[in-house]
Tab-separated table of C-alpha atoms in Angstrom:
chain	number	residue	atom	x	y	z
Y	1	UNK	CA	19.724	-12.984	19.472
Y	2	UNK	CA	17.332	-11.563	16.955
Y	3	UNK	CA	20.419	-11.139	14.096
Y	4	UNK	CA	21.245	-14.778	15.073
Y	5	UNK	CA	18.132	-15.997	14.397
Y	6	UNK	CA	18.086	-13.766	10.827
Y	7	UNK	CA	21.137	-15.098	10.329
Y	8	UNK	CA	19.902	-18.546	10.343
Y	9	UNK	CA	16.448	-17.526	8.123
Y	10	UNK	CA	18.779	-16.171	5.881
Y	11	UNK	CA	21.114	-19.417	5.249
Y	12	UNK	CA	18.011	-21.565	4.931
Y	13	UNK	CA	16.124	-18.787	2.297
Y	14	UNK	CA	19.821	-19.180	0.399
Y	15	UNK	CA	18.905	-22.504	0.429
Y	16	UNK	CA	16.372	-22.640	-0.638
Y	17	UNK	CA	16.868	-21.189	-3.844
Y	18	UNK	CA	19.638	-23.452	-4.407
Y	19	UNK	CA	17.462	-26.302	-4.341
Y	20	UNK	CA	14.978	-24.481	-6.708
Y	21	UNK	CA	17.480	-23.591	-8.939
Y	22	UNK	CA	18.759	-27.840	-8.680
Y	23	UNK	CA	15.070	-28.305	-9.418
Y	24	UNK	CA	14.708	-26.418	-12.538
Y	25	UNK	CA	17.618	-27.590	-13.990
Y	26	UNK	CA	17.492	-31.467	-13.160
Y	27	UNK	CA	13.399	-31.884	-13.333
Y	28	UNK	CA	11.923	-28.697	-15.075
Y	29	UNK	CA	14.864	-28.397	-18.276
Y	30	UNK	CA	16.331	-25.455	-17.375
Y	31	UNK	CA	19.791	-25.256	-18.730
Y	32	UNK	CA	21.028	-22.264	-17.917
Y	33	UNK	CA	22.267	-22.262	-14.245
Y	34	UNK	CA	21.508	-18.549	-14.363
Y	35	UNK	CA	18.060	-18.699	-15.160
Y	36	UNK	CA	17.554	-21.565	-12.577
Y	37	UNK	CA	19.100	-18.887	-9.742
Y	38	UNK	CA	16.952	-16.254	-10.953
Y	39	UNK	CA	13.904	-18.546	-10.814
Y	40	UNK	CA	14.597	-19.885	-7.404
Y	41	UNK	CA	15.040	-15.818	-6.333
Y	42	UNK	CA	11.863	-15.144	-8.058
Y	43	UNK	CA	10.082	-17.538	-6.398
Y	44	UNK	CA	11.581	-16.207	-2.708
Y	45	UNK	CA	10.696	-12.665	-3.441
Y	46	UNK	CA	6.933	-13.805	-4.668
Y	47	UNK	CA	6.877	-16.132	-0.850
Y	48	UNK	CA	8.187	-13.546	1.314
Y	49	UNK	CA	5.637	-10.753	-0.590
Y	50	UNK	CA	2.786	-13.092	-0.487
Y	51	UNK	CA	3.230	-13.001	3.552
Y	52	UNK	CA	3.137	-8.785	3.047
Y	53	UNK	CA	0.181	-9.598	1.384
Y	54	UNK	CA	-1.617	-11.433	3.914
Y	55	UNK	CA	-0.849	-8.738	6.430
Y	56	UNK	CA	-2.647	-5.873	4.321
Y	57	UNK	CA	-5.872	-7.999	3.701
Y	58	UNK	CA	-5.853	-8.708	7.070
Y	59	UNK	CA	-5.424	-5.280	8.644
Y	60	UNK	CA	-7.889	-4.028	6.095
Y	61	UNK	CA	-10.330	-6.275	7.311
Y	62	UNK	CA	-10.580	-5.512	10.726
Y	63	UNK	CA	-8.785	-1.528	10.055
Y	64	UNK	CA	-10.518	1.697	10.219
Y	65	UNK	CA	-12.000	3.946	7.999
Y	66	UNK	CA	-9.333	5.829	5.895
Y	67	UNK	CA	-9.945	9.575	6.117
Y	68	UNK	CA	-10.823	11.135	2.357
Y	69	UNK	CA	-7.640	13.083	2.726
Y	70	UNK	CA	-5.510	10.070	2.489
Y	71	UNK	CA	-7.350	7.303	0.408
Y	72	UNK	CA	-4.989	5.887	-2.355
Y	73	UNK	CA	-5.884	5.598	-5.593
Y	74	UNK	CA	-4.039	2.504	-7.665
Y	75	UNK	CA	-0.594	3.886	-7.936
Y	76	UNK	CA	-0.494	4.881	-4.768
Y	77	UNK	CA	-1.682	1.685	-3.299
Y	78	UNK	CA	1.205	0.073	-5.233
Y	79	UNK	CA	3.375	2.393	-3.758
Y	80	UNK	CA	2.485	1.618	-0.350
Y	81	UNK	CA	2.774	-2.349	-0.992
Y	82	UNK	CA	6.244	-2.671	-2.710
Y	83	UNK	CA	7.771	0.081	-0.123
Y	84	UNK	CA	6.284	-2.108	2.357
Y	85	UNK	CA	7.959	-4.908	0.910
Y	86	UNK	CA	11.351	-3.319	0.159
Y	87	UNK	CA	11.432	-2.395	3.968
Y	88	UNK	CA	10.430	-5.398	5.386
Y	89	UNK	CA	13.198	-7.185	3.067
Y	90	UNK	CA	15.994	-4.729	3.694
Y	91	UNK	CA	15.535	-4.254	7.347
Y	92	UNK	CA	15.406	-8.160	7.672
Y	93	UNK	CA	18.182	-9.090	5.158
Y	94	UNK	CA	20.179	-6.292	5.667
Y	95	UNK	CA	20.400	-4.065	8.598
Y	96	UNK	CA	19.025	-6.024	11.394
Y	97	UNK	CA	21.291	-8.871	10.236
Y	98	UNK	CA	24.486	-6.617	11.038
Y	99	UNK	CA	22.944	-4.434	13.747
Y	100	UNK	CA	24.799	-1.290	14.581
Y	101	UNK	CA	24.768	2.559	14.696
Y	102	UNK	CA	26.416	5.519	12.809
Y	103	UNK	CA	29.010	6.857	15.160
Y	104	UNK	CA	27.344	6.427	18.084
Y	105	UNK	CA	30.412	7.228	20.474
Y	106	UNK	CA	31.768	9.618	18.272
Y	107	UNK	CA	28.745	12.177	17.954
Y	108	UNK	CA	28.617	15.236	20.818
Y	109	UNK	CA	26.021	16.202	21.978
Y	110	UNK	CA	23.939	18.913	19.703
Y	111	UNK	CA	20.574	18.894	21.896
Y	112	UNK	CA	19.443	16.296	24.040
Y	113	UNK	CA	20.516	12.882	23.886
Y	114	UNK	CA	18.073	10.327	21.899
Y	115	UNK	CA	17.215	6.445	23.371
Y	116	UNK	CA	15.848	4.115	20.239
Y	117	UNK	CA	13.534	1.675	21.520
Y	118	UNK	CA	12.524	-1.281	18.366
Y	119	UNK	CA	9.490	-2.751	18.460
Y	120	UNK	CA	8.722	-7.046	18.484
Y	121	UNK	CA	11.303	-9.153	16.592
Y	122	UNK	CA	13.598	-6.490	15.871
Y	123	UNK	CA	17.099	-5.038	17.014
Y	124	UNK	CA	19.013	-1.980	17.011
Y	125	UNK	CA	19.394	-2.280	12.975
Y	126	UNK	CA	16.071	-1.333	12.304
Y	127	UNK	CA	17.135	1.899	13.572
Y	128	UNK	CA	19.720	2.376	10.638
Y	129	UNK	CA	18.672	5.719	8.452
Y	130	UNK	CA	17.613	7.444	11.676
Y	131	UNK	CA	20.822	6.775	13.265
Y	132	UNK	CA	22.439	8.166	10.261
Y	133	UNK	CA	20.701	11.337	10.007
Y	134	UNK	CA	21.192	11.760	13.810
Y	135	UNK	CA	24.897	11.022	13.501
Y	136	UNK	CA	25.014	13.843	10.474
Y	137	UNK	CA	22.379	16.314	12.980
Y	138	UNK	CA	25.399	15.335	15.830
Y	139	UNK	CA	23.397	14.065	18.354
Y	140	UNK	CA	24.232	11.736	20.703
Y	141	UNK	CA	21.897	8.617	20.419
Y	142	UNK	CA	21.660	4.733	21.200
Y	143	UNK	CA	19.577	1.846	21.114
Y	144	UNK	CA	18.711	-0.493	23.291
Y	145	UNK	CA	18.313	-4.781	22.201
Y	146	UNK	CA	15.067	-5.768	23.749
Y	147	UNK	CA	15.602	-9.671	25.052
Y	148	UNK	CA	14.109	-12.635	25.171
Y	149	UNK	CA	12.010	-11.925	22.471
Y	150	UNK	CA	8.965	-13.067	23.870
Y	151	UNK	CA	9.355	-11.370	27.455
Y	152	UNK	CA	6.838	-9.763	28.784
Y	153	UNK	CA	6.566	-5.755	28.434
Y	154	UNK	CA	7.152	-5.721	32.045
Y	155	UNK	CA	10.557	-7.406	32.194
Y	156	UNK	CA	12.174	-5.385	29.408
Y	157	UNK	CA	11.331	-1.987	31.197
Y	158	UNK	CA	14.883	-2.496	33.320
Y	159	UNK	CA	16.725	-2.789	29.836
Y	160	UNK	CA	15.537	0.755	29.092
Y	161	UNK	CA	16.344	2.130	32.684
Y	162	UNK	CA	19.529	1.164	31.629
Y	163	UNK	CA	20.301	2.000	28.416
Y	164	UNK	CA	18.821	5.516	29.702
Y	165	UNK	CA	21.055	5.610	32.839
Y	166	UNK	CA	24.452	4.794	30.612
Y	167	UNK	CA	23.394	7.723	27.510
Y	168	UNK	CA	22.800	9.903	30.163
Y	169	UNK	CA	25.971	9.513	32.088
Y	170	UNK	CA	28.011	9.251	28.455
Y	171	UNK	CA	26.564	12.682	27.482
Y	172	UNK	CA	26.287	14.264	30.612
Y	173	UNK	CA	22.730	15.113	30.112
Y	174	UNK	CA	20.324	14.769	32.861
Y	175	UNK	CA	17.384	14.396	30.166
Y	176	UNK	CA	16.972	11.997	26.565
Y	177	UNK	CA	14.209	11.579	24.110
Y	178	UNK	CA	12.904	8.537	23.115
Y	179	UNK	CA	11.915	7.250	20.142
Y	180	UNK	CA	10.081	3.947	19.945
Y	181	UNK	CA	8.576	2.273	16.946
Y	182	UNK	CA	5.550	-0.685	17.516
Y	183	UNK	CA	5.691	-2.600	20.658
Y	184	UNK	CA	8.902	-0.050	21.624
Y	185	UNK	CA	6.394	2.663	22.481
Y	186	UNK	CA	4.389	0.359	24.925
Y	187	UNK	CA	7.834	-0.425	26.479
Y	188	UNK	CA	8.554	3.627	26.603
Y	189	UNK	CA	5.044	3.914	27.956
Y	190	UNK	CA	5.775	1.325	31.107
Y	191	UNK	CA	8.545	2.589	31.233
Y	192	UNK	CA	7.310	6.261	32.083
Y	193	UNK	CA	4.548	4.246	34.553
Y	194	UNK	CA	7.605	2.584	36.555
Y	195	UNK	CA	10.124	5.345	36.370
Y	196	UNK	CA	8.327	9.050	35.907
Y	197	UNK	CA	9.135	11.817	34.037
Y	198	UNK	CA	12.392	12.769	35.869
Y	199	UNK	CA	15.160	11.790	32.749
Y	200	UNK	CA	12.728	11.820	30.247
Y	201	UNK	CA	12.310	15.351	27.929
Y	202	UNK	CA	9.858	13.679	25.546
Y	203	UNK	CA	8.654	10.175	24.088
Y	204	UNK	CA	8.357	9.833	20.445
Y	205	UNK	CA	6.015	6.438	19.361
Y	206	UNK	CA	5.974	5.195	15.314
Y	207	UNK	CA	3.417	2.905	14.591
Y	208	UNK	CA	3.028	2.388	18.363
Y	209	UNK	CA	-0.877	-0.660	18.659
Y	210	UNK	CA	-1.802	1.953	21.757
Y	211	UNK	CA	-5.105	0.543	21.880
Y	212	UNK	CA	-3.856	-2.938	20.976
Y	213	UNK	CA	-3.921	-4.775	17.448
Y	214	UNK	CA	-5.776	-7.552	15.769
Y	215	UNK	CA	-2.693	-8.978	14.449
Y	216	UNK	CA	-1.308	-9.690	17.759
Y	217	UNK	CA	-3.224	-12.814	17.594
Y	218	UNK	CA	-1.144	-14.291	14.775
Y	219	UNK	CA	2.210	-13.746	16.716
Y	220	UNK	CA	4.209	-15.400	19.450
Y	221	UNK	CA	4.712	-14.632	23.227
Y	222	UNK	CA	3.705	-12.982	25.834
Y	223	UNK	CA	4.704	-9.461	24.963
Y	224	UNK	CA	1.695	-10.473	21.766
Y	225	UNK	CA	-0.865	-11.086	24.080
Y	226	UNK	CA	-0.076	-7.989	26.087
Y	227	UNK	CA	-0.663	-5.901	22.407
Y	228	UNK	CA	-3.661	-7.851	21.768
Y	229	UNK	CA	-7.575	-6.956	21.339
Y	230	UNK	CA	-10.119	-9.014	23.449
Y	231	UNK	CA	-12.795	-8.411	20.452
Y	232	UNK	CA	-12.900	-4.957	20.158
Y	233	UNK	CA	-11.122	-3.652	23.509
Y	234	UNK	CA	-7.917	-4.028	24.153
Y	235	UNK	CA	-6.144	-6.262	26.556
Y	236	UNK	CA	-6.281	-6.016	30.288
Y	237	UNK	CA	-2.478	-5.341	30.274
Y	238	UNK	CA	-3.195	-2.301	27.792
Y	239	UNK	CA	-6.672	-1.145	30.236
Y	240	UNK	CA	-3.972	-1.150	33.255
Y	241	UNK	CA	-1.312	0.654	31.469
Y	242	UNK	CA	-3.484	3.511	30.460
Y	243	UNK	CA	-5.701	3.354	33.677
Y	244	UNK	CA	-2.180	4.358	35.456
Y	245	UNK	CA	-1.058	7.423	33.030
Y	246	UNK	CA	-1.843	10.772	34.296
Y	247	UNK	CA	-2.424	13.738	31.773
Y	248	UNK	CA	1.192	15.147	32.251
Y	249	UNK	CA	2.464	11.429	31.162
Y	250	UNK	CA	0.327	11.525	28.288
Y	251	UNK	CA	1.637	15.206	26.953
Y	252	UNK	CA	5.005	14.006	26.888
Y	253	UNK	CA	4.293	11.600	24.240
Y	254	UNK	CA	4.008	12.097	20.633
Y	255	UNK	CA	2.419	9.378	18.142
Y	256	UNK	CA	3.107	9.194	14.403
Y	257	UNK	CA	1.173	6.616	12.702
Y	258	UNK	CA	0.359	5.922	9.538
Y	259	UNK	CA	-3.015	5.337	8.493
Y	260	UNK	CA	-2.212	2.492	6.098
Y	261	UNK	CA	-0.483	0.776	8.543
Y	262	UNK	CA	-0.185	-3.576	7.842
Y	263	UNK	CA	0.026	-4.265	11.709
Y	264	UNK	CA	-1.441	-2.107	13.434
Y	265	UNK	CA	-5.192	-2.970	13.187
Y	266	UNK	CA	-7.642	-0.672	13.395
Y	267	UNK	CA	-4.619	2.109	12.273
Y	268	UNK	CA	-6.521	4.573	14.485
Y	269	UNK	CA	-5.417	2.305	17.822
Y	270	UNK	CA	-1.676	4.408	17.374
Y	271	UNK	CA	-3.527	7.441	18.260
Y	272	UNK	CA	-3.285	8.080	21.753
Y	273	UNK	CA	-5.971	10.960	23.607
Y	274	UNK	CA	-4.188	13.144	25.561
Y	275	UNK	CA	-0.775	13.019	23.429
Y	276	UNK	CA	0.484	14.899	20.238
Y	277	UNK	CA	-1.262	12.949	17.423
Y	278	UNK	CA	0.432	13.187	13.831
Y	279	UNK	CA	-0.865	11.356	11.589
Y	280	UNK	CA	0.851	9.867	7.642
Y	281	UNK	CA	-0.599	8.055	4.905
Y	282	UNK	CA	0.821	5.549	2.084
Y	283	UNK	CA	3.216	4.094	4.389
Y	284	UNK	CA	3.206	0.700	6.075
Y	285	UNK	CA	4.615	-0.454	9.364
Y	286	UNK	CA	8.006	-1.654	9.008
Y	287	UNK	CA	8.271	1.521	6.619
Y	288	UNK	CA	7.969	3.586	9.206
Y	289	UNK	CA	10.969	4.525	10.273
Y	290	UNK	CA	12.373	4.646	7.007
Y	291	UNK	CA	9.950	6.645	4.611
Y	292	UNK	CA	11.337	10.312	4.198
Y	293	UNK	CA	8.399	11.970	5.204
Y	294	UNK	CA	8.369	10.572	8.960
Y	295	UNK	CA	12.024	11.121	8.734
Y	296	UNK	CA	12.403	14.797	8.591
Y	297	UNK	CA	9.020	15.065	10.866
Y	298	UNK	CA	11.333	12.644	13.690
Y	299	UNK	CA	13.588	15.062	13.270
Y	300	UNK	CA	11.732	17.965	13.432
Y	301	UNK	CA	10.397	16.623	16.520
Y	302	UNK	CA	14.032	15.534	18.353
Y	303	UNK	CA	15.577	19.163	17.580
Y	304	UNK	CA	12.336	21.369	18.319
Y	305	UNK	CA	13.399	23.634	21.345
Y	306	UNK	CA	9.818	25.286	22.330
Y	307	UNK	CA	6.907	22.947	21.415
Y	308	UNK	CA	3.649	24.166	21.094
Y	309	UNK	CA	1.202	21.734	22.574
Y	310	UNK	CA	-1.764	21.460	20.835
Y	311	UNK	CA	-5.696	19.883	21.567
Y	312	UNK	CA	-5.067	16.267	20.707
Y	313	UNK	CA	-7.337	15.278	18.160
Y	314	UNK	CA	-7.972	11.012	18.597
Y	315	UNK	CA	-10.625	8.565	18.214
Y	316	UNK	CA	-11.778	7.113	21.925
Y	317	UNK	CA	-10.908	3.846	22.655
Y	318	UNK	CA	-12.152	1.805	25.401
């Protein structure tokens, strides 16, 4: 449903800047039809980053203190914006548009198998460079399409047991990994509440609003009001989903978060006590899953045969 929908956002951007480029060349003089094109892009590319914008102020408003270690100086602040932007644009232009996996059914099985949970408004093709590098690492891995987009948290959970249940039986492996990014990690999480720790070798959350985010306000559904925070708690669903995790639940997961992240506000609410905390700067949300650095630490993560656990180091959160 989700590429669909992109589908359709996509024919109406297009035109768009068709009748921007009609515009500049009938009203504003323009004569050259390629100028008028490359105006009406322009002028798309400064709409859609204005909205990127508006999601960094607004983060940074309500966010949390940056650590010294990872304050940005001007360049890197750039940095962070336009790979922001470049993500956001690709993954919603581009890969979640044509949603699919890098040989999927063809890969056997180095390790245990690996589940890819998105996170709100996405689909499997925001999973595309991990897929790859799994595909090229040969292991087995799939994704799962969370639908209807607004569900509740709840109602997706059997669309995981699923997804689990079939990668399990394709591989013949009695245990995955998960990897969630956003709202996918809460699913992961209810997942684990409804379902235990039977199948389940380790969760892996990206950029995962634990504690709940600010921006949930601004969005759609009921699956938004679930990530929510009630002023500076989070949301009742969020109280009862970590009032019902037990210590050994919580050691399975690991959190990467960024602490520049544009959605998740305050950036400390992806740290979760009682799980593996690691922790990235420079990089924003859709990003994520896409930056290099969190990259080779996913993977890192997915092939590690003997973790060492460590003390979790985290903020507490109400």
């Amino acid at each position: 449903m989700i590429a669909r929908i992109l589908r359709w956002l996509m024919l109406l951007q297009v035109l768009a800047v068709l009748a921007v480029a009609w515009l500049a060349m009938h009203a504003w003089g323009i004569a050259s039809p390629a100028v008028a094109l490359l105006l009406g892009l322009a002028m798309l590319l400064a709409a859609r980053a204005l909205v990127v914008a508006r999601n960094f102020w607004q983060s940074r408003r309500v966010g949390s203190p940056v650590p010294p270690g990872y304050r940005l100086g001007a360049m890197g602040a750039a940095r962070l914006f336009f790979g922001e932007l470049r993500a956001t644009l690709w993954a919603s232009s581009w890969d979640m548009l044509r949603p699919r996996l890098h040989a999927a059914d063809a890969v056997t099985g180095q390790g245990l198998p690996v589940l890819l949970v998105h996170g709100y408004v996405c689909n499997r093709g925001y999973w595309t460079k991990l897929s790859r590098l799994l595909a090229r690492a040969g292991i087995a891995h799939d994704a799962v399409d969370l639908e209807p987009i607004g569900a509740s948290i709840d109602d997706v959970v059997p669309q995981v047991e699923q997804a689990l249940a079939r990668l399990c039986s394709r591989t013949g492996s009695g245990r995955a990994i998960i990897v969630a990014h956003s709202m996918g990690g809460l699913v992961a999480r209810a997942w684990l509440r409804r379902h235990g720790a039977a199948r389940v070798a380790k969760i892996i959350t990206i950029g995962t609003p634990h504690h709940g985010t600010a921006l949930a306000s601004l969005a759609a559904g009921t699956n938004a009001r679930q990530m929510s925070r009630i002023g500076d708690a989070p949301s009742a669903w969020l109280a009862r989903l970590a009032a019902g995790e037990t210590p050994a639940a919580r050691a399975l997961i690991t959190s990467l978060y960024s602490h520049h992240d544009n959605i998740v506000a305050p950036q400390a609410s992806a740290c979760l006590p009682g799980a593996r905390n690691i922790a990235f700067g420079g990089i924003g949300h859709v990003a994520l899953a896409s930056d290099a650095r969190v990259l080779r630490q996913l993977l890192a993560e997915i092939t590690i045969k003997n973790e060492v656990c460590q003390p979790p180091s985290a903020p507490h959160f109400v």
